[in-house]
PDB file of C-alpha atoms in Angstrom:
ATOM      1  CA  ASP A 143     109.254 107.034  89.118  1.00  0.00           C
ATOM      2  CA  THR A 144     110.133 103.896  91.381  1.00  0.00           C
ATOM      3  CA  GLU A 145     113.724 103.582  90.515  1.00  0.00           C
ATOM      4  CA  VAL A 146     117.018 103.516  92.366  1.00  0.00           C
ATOM      5  CA  THR A 147     119.906 104.197  90.163  1.00  0.00           C
ATOM      6  CA  GLN A 148     123.477 103.571  90.838  1.00  0.00           C
ATOM      7  CA  THR A 149     126.667 104.505  89.094  1.00  0.00           C
ATOM      8  CA  PRO A 150     129.030 103.140  88.164  1.00  0.00           C
ATOM      9  CA  LYS A 151     127.943  99.835  87.120  1.00  0.00           C
ATOM     10  CA  HIS A 152     131.425  98.441  87.541  1.00  0.00           C
ATOM     11  CA  LEU A 153     134.443  99.581  89.200  1.00  0.00           C
ATOM     12  CA  VAL A 154     137.919  98.424  89.435  1.00  0.00           C
ATOM     13  CA  MET A 155     140.319 100.048  91.929  1.00  0.00           C
ATOM     14  CA  GLY A 156     143.756  99.393  93.295  1.00  0.00           C
ATOM     15  CA  MET A 157     144.096  99.115  97.041  1.00  0.00           C
ATOM     16  CA  THR A 158     145.547 102.701  97.405  1.00  0.00           C
ATOM     17  CA  ASN A 159     143.067 104.200  95.307  1.00  0.00           C
ATOM     18  CA  LYS A 160     140.130 106.472  96.511  1.00  0.00           C
ATOM     19  CA  LYS A 161     136.697 106.072  94.640  1.00  0.00           C
ATOM     20  CA  SER A 162     133.039 106.809  95.297  1.00  0.00           C
ATOM     21  CA  LEU A 163     129.926 105.004  94.530  1.00  0.00           C
ATOM     22  CA  LYS A 164     126.759 106.904  94.051  1.00  0.00           C
ATOM     23  CA  CYS A 165     123.071 106.145  94.550  1.00  0.00           C
ATOM     24  CA  GLU A 166     120.127 108.305  93.726  1.00  0.00           C
ATOM     25  CA  GLN A 167     116.201 108.286  93.999  1.00  0.00           C
ATOM     26  CA  HIS A 168     113.623 110.525  93.190  1.00  0.00           C
ATOM     27  CA  MET A 169     110.763 108.711  94.946  1.00  0.00           C
ATOM     28  CA  GLY A 170     110.745 111.099  98.109  1.00  0.00           C
ATOM     29  CA  HIS A 171     111.915 108.436 100.267  1.00  0.00           C
ATOM     30  CA  ARG A 172     113.793 109.533 103.375  1.00  0.00           C
ATOM     31  CA  ALA A 173     115.464 106.305 104.279  1.00  0.00           C
ATOM     32  CA  MET A 174     118.508 105.119 102.222  1.00  0.00           C
ATOM     33  CA  TYR A 175     120.508 101.871 102.857  1.00  0.00           C
ATOM     34  CA  TRP A 176     124.020 100.538 101.497  1.00  0.00           C
ATOM     35  CA  TYR A 177     124.475  96.844 101.494  1.00  0.00           C
ATOM     36  CA  LYS A 178     127.395  94.595 100.361  1.00  0.00           C
ATOM     37  CA  GLN A 179     126.655  91.303  98.732  1.00  0.00           C
ATOM     38  CA  LYS A 180     129.055  88.360  97.934  1.00  0.00           C
ATOM     39  CA  ALA A 181     128.021  86.010  95.188  1.00  0.00           C
ATOM     40  CA  LYS A 182     125.111  83.549  96.068  1.00  0.00           C
ATOM     41  CA  LYS A 183     124.900  85.263  99.236  1.00  0.00           C
ATOM     42  CA  PRO A 184     122.381  87.331 101.139  1.00  0.00           C
ATOM     43  CA  PRO A 185     122.929  91.054 101.192  1.00  0.00           C
ATOM     44  CA  GLU A 186     124.614  92.457 104.291  1.00  0.00           C
ATOM     45  CA  LEU A 187     123.614  95.783 105.708  1.00  0.00           C
ATOM     46  CA  MET A 188     126.230  98.340 106.040  1.00  0.00           C
ATOM     47  CA  PHE A 189     124.577 101.608 106.741  1.00  0.00           C
ATOM     48  CA  VAL A 190     121.236 103.292 106.943  1.00  0.00           C
ATOM     49  CA  TYR A 191     120.351 106.789 106.695  1.00  0.00           C
ATOM     50  CA  SER A 192     117.126 108.331 107.959  1.00  0.00           C
ATOM     51  CA  TYR A 193     116.266 111.983 106.838  1.00  0.00           C
ATOM     52  CA  GLU A 194     119.862 112.373 105.833  1.00  0.00           C
ATOM     53  CA  LYS A 195     121.332 111.505 109.314  1.00  0.00           C
ATOM     54  CA  LEU A 196     122.986 108.264 109.901  1.00  0.00           C
ATOM     55  CA  SER A 197     120.837 105.686 111.705  1.00  0.00           C
ATOM     56  CA  ILE A 198     122.672 102.488 111.696  1.00  0.00           C
ATOM     57  CA  ASN A 199     126.480 101.718 111.376  1.00  0.00           C
ATOM     58  CA  GLU A 200     126.832  97.944 111.101  1.00  0.00           C
ATOM     59  CA  SER A 201     130.369  98.109 112.605  1.00  0.00           C
ATOM     60  CA  VAL A 202     131.750  98.780 109.011  1.00  0.00           C
ATOM     61  CA  PRO A 203     135.707  99.527 108.701  1.00  0.00           C
ATOM     62  CA  SER A 204     136.419 103.018 108.374  1.00  0.00           C
ATOM     63  CA  ARG A 205     137.720 102.311 105.001  1.00  0.00           C
ATOM     64  CA  PHE A 206     134.012 102.728 103.974  1.00  0.00           C
ATOM     65  CA  SER A 207     132.835 106.221 104.583  1.00  0.00           C
ATOM     66  CA  PRO A 208     129.039 107.153 103.593  1.00  0.00           C
ATOM     67  CA  GLU A 209     127.618 110.211 103.109  1.00  0.00           C
ATOM     68  CA  CYS A 210     123.941 111.544 102.411  1.00  0.00           C
ATOM     69  CA  PRO A 211     124.341 115.058 100.917  1.00  0.00           C
ATOM     70  CA  ASN A 212     120.492 115.525 100.398  1.00  0.00           C
ATOM     71  CA  SER A 213     117.449 113.277 100.575  1.00  0.00           C
ATOM     72  CA  SER A 214     117.857 111.997  97.086  1.00  0.00           C
ATOM     73  CA  LEU A 215     121.665 111.106  97.044  1.00  0.00           C
ATOM     74  CA  LEU A 216     123.599 108.676  99.102  1.00  0.00           C
ATOM     75  CA  ASN A 217     127.508 108.120  98.409  1.00  0.00           C
ATOM     76  CA  LEU A 218     130.027 105.594  99.707  1.00  0.00           C
ATOM     77  CA  HIS A 219     133.425 106.798  99.667  1.00  0.00           C
ATOM     78  CA  LEU A 220     135.966 104.400  99.254  1.00  0.00           C
ATOM     79  CA  HIS A 221     139.678 104.400 100.472  1.00  0.00           C
ATOM     80  CA  ALA A 222     142.443 101.775 100.885  1.00  0.00           C
ATOM     81  CA  LEU A 223     140.197  98.597 100.163  1.00  0.00           C
ATOM     82  CA  GLN A 224     141.332  95.141 100.508  1.00  0.00           C
ATOM     83  CA  PRO A 225     140.850  92.462  97.957  1.00  0.00           C
ATOM     84  CA  GLU A 226     138.083  90.897 100.223  1.00  0.00           C
ATOM     85  CA  ASP A 227     135.893  93.965  99.891  1.00  0.00           C
ATOM     86  CA  SER A 228     135.227  92.913  96.266  1.00  0.00           C
ATOM     87  CA  ALA A 229     131.790  92.552  96.046  1.00  0.00           C
ATOM     88  CA  LEU A 230     128.360  93.890  94.533  1.00  0.00           C
ATOM     89  CA  TYR A 231     127.289  96.956  96.540  1.00  0.00           C
ATOM     90  CA  LEU A 232     123.533  97.748  96.608  1.00  0.00           C
ATOM     91  CA  CYS A 233     121.691 100.750  97.535  1.00  0.00           C
ATOM     92  CA  ALA A 234     118.075 100.666  98.534  1.00  0.00           C
ATOM     93  CA  SER A 235     115.617 103.304  99.621  1.00  0.00           C
ATOM     94  CA  SER A 236     112.328 103.419 101.584  1.00  0.00           C
ATOM     95  CA  GLN A 237     109.660 105.965 102.520  1.00  0.00           C
ATOM     96  CA  GLY A 238     110.981 105.612 106.211  1.00  0.00           C
ATOM     97  CA  LEU A 239     112.453 103.113 108.552  1.00  0.00           C
ATOM     98  CA  GLN A 240     108.752 102.238 109.568  1.00  0.00           C
ATOM     99  CA  THR A 241     107.802 101.468 105.884  1.00  0.00           C
ATOM    100  CA  TYR A 242     108.231  97.955 105.004  1.00  0.00           C
ATOM    101  CA  GLU A 243     109.155  98.004 101.125  1.00  0.00           C
ATOM    102  CA  GLN A 244     112.771  98.573 100.274  1.00  0.00           C
ATOM    103  CA  TYR A 245     113.436  99.389  96.649  1.00  0.00           C
ATOM    104  CA  PHE A 246     116.732  98.276  95.439  1.00  0.00           C
ATOM    105  CA  GLY A 247     118.951  99.527  92.906  1.00  0.00           C
ATOM    106  CA  PRO A 248     120.925  97.349  90.461  1.00  0.00           C
ATOM    107  CA  GLY A 249     124.262  97.604  92.134  1.00  0.00           C
ATOM    108  CA  THR A 250     127.959  98.463  91.663  1.00  0.00           C
ATOM    109  CA  ARG A 251     130.193  95.640  91.025  1.00  0.00           C
ATOM    110  CA  LEU A 252     133.501  96.426  92.768  1.00  0.00           C
ATOM    111  CA  THR A 253     136.701  94.643  92.141  1.00  0.00           C
ATOM    112  CA  VAL A 254     139.692  95.369  94.335  1.00  0.00           C
ATOM    113  CA  THR A 255     143.225  94.416  92.816  1.00  0.00           C
TER     114      THR A 255
ATOM    115  CA  ALA B  79     118.161  88.636 117.554  1.00  0.00           C
ATOM    116  CA  GLN B  80     116.141  87.317 114.527  1.00  0.00           C
ATOM    117  CA  THR B  81     117.167  84.570 112.452  1.00  0.00           C
ATOM    118  CA  VAL B  82     115.921  83.279 108.975  1.00  0.00           C
ATOM    119  CA  THR B  83     116.524  79.964 107.239  1.00  0.00           C
ATOM    120  CA  GLN B  84     116.044  78.996 104.093  1.00  0.00           C
ATOM    121  CA  SER B  85     116.873  75.079 103.765  1.00  0.00           C
ATOM    122  CA  GLN B  86     116.921  74.538 100.052  1.00  0.00           C
ATOM    123  CA  PRO B  87     120.066  76.063  98.365  1.00  0.00           C
ATOM    124  CA  GLU B  88     118.686  75.224  94.966  1.00  0.00           C
ATOM    125  CA  MET B  89     115.549  74.010  93.333  1.00  0.00           C
ATOM    126  CA  SER B  90     114.214  73.478  89.953  1.00  0.00           C
ATOM    127  CA  VAL B  91     110.934  73.262  88.165  1.00  0.00           C
ATOM    128  CA  GLN B  92     109.471  72.731  84.870  1.00  0.00           C
ATOM    129  CA  GLU B  93     107.725  75.555  83.009  1.00  0.00           C
ATOM    130  CA  ALA B  94     104.034  75.773  83.952  1.00  0.00           C
ATOM    131  CA  GLU B  95     104.491  73.673  87.106  1.00  0.00           C
ATOM    132  CA  THR B  96     104.179  74.717  90.754  1.00  0.00           C
ATOM    133  CA  VAL B  97     107.075  74.952  93.213  1.00  0.00           C
ATOM    134  CA  THR B  98     107.069  75.721  96.716  1.00  0.00           C
ATOM    135  CA  LEU B  99     110.207  77.380  98.574  1.00  0.00           C
ATOM    136  CA  SER B 100     110.534  77.117 102.304  1.00  0.00           C
ATOM    137  CA  CYS B 101     111.441  79.588 105.028  1.00  0.00           C
ATOM    138  CA  THR B 102     111.441  79.444 108.656  1.00  0.00           C
ATOM    139  CA  TYR B 103     112.286  82.134 111.150  1.00  0.00           C
ATOM    140  CA  ASP B 104     112.977  82.620 114.775  1.00  0.00           C
ATOM    141  CA  THR B 105     111.921  85.739 116.772  1.00  0.00           C
ATOM    142  CA  SER B 106     110.651  86.981 120.110  1.00  0.00           C
ATOM    143  CA  GLU B 107     108.742  89.812 118.398  1.00  0.00           C
ATOM    144  CA  SER B 108     105.009  89.667 117.980  1.00  0.00           C
ATOM    145  CA  ASN B 109     104.784  92.376 115.451  1.00  0.00           C
ATOM    146  CA  TYR B 110     106.733  91.946 112.261  1.00  0.00           C
ATOM    147  CA  TYR B 111     106.700  91.939 108.622  1.00  0.00           C
ATOM    148  CA  LEU B 112     107.911  89.031 106.358  1.00  0.00           C
ATOM    149  CA  PHE B 113     108.785  89.172 102.786  1.00  0.00           C
ATOM    150  CA  TRP B 114     110.100  87.473  99.811  1.00  0.00           C
ATOM    151  CA  TYR B 115     112.563  89.270  97.527  1.00  0.00           C
ATOM    152  CA  LYS B 116     113.563  87.847  94.033  1.00  0.00           C
ATOM    153  CA  GLN B 117     117.114  88.654  92.410  1.00  0.00           C
ATOM    154  CA  PRO B 118     117.227  87.697  88.776  1.00  0.00           C
ATOM    155  CA  PRO B 119     120.674  86.999  87.407  1.00  0.00           C
ATOM    156  CA  SER B 120     120.448  90.597  86.068  1.00  0.00           C
ATOM    157  CA  ARG B 121     120.860  91.436  89.813  1.00  0.00           C
ATOM    158  CA  GLN B 122     118.058  93.893  90.568  1.00  0.00           C
ATOM    159  CA  MET B 123     116.486  92.695  93.813  1.00  0.00           C
ATOM    160  CA  ILE B 124     112.648  93.357  93.762  1.00  0.00           C
ATOM    161  CA  LEU B 125     109.868  92.615  96.407  1.00  0.00           C
ATOM    162  CA  VAL B 126     107.816  89.646  95.362  1.00  0.00           C
ATOM    163  CA  ILE B 127     105.259  89.507  98.218  1.00  0.00           C
ATOM    164  CA  ARG B 128     104.779  90.648 101.999  1.00  0.00           C
ATOM    165  CA  GLN B 129     102.967  89.602 104.949  1.00  0.00           C
ATOM    166  CA  GLU B 130     102.052  91.458 108.062  1.00  0.00           C
ATOM    167  CA  ALA B 131     102.342  89.153 111.194  1.00  0.00           C
ATOM    168  CA  TYR B 132      99.125  90.314 112.573  1.00  0.00           C
ATOM    169  CA  LYS B 133      97.148  89.359 109.499  1.00  0.00           C
ATOM    170  CA  GLN B 134      96.061  85.736 109.348  1.00  0.00           C
ATOM    171  CA  GLN B 135      95.065  85.835 105.797  1.00  0.00           C
ATOM    172  CA  ASN B 136      97.843  84.558 103.484  1.00  0.00           C
ATOM    173  CA  ALA B 137      98.875  87.249 101.003  1.00  0.00           C
ATOM    174  CA  THR B 138      98.751  86.431  97.283  1.00  0.00           C
ATOM    175  CA  GLU B 139     100.144  88.388  94.499  1.00  0.00           C
ATOM    176  CA  ASN B 140      99.053  86.858  91.174  1.00  0.00           C
ATOM    177  CA  ARG B 141     100.892  83.549  90.721  1.00  0.00           C
ATOM    178  CA  PHE B 142     102.616  84.008  94.098  1.00  0.00           C
ATOM    179  CA  SER B 143     101.166  83.150  97.232  1.00  0.00           C
ATOM    180  CA  VAL B 144     102.516  82.473 100.856  1.00  0.00           C
ATOM    181  CA  ASN B 145     101.582  79.806 103.603  1.00  0.00           C
ATOM    182  CA  PHE B 146     102.074  81.769 106.732  1.00  0.00           C
ATOM    183  CA  GLN B 147     102.086  79.790 109.760  1.00  0.00           C
ATOM    184  CA  LYS B 148     102.864  82.156 112.685  1.00  0.00           C
ATOM    185  CA  ALA B 149     102.784  79.369 115.507  1.00  0.00           C
ATOM    186  CA  ALA B 150     105.317  77.393 113.653  1.00  0.00           C
ATOM    187  CA  LYS B 151     107.264  80.286 112.309  1.00  0.00           C
ATOM    188  CA  SER B 152     107.078  79.142 108.999  1.00  0.00           C
ATOM    189  CA  PHE B 153     106.703  81.390 105.830  1.00  0.00           C
ATOM    190  CA  SER B 154     106.753  79.514 102.347  1.00  0.00           C
ATOM    191  CA  LEU B 155     106.281  80.759  98.913  1.00  0.00           C
ATOM    192  CA  LYS B 156     104.219  78.866  96.353  1.00  0.00           C
ATOM    193  CA  ILE B 157     104.823  79.878  92.599  1.00  0.00           C
ATOM    194  CA  SER B 158     102.207  78.670  90.458  1.00  0.00           C
ATOM    195  CA  ASP B 159     102.459  78.300  86.531  1.00  0.00           C
ATOM    196  CA  SER B 160     106.154  78.879  86.596  1.00  0.00           C
ATOM    197  CA  GLN B 161     107.642  80.974  84.225  1.00  0.00           C
ATOM    198  CA  LEU B 162     111.254  81.229  82.718  1.00  0.00           C
ATOM    199  CA  GLY B 163     111.211  84.854  84.063  1.00  0.00           C
ATOM    200  CA  ASP B 164     110.858  83.263  87.502  1.00  0.00           C
ATOM    201  CA  THR B 165     114.313  81.853  87.420  1.00  0.00           C
ATOM    202  CA  ALA B 166     116.174  83.989  90.178  1.00  0.00           C
ATOM    203  CA  MET B 167     117.649  83.674  93.743  1.00  0.00           C
ATOM    204  CA  TYR B 168     114.832  83.889  96.095  1.00  0.00           C
ATOM    205  CA  PHE B 169     115.411  85.520  99.616  1.00  0.00           C
ATOM    206  CA  CYS B 170     113.074  85.522 102.587  1.00  0.00           C
ATOM    207  CA  ALA B 171     113.327  88.344 104.940  1.00  0.00           C
ATOM    208  CA  PHE B 172     112.137  89.687 108.310  1.00  0.00           C
ATOM    209  CA  MET B 173     111.546  93.121 109.466  1.00  0.00           C
ATOM    210  CA  THR B 174     110.558  94.150 113.211  1.00  0.00           C
ATOM    211  CA  ARG B 175     107.828  96.745 113.549  1.00  0.00           C
ATOM    212  CA  ASN B 176     109.188  97.480 117.034  1.00  0.00           C
ATOM    213  CA  ALA B 177     110.285 101.100 116.779  1.00  0.00           C
ATOM    214  CA  GLY B 178     112.199 100.574 120.077  1.00  0.00           C
ATOM    215  CA  GLY B 179     114.423  97.840 119.148  1.00  0.00           C
ATOM    216  CA  THR B 180     117.937  97.879 117.690  1.00  0.00           C
ATOM    217  CA  SER B 181     116.771  95.908 114.569  1.00  0.00           C
ATOM    218  CA  TYR B 182     114.357  98.653 113.538  1.00  0.00           C
ATOM    219  CA  GLY B 183     114.552  99.510 110.067  1.00  0.00           C
ATOM    220  CA  LYS B 184     116.780  96.269 109.243  1.00  0.00           C
ATOM    221  CA  LEU B 185     115.961  93.633 106.758  1.00  0.00           C
ATOM    222  CA  THR B 186     117.353  90.185 108.009  1.00  0.00           C
ATOM    223  CA  PHE B 187     117.658  87.884 105.038  1.00  0.00           C
ATOM    224  CA  GLY B 188     117.783  84.060 104.812  1.00  0.00           C
ATOM    225  CA  GLN B 189     120.769  82.502 102.780  1.00  0.00           C
ATOM    226  CA  GLY B 190     118.495  82.324  99.666  1.00  0.00           C
ATOM    227  CA  THR B 191     117.338  79.892  97.314  1.00  0.00           C
ATOM    228  CA  ILE B 192     118.462  79.578  93.757  1.00  0.00           C
ATOM    229  CA  LEU B 193     115.427  78.640  91.445  1.00  0.00           C
ATOM    230  CA  THR B 194     115.761  77.348  88.172  1.00  0.00           C
ATOM    231  CA  VAL B 195     112.625  77.186  85.670  1.00  0.00           C
ATOM    232  CA  HIS B 196     113.169  74.850  82.860  1.00  0.00           C
ATOM    233  CA  PRO B 197     111.342  74.817  79.445  1.00  0.00           C
TER     234      PRO B 197
END
């Protein structure tokens, strides 16, 4: 199974809402990533978890809160978002930070109204 | 810090023909990986091909091959016998192998090239 799954596929939320994005992989990978991608732009790295510990935070605003409950799951908690946060949020995983291949999920299309 | 430049925002090719996508990069690292990722309109990003910087031989994967010029810091992707399913956005990306650096574990992407294959 070489699949990274993400739920939901689409999410519309108001600026006062709290929601969560979920990412799951069952490849035994120990590194997981959150990216934000605007239309026709490259993905921008947000967070990296390695062995369930936050390894990289790319100075992301605190309204985005990542969580890695176990080695297969990665969540992104959203609170008080702004319209400019509307984007495609991609999750990825790799065997480890030292491993070159990242496997990407299909993404969650987020719209903030 | 590393930078990756893709100078062709959009390209098009006829089915069955060959197309080359350009990528240049800048780094002071000596040990790194280079990648081409493909993102079709359905959005899922997949790895097309990878190149280890220490290998002189150009990587190939079926219809996809690269021209890696380390001294020139150039990494182009050639797609032979283009197919309609090759229509996608293609990203060139860099990753350091230096575990001590702040960029460890990070992919640095270029701005992407939208490739359209016409029937």
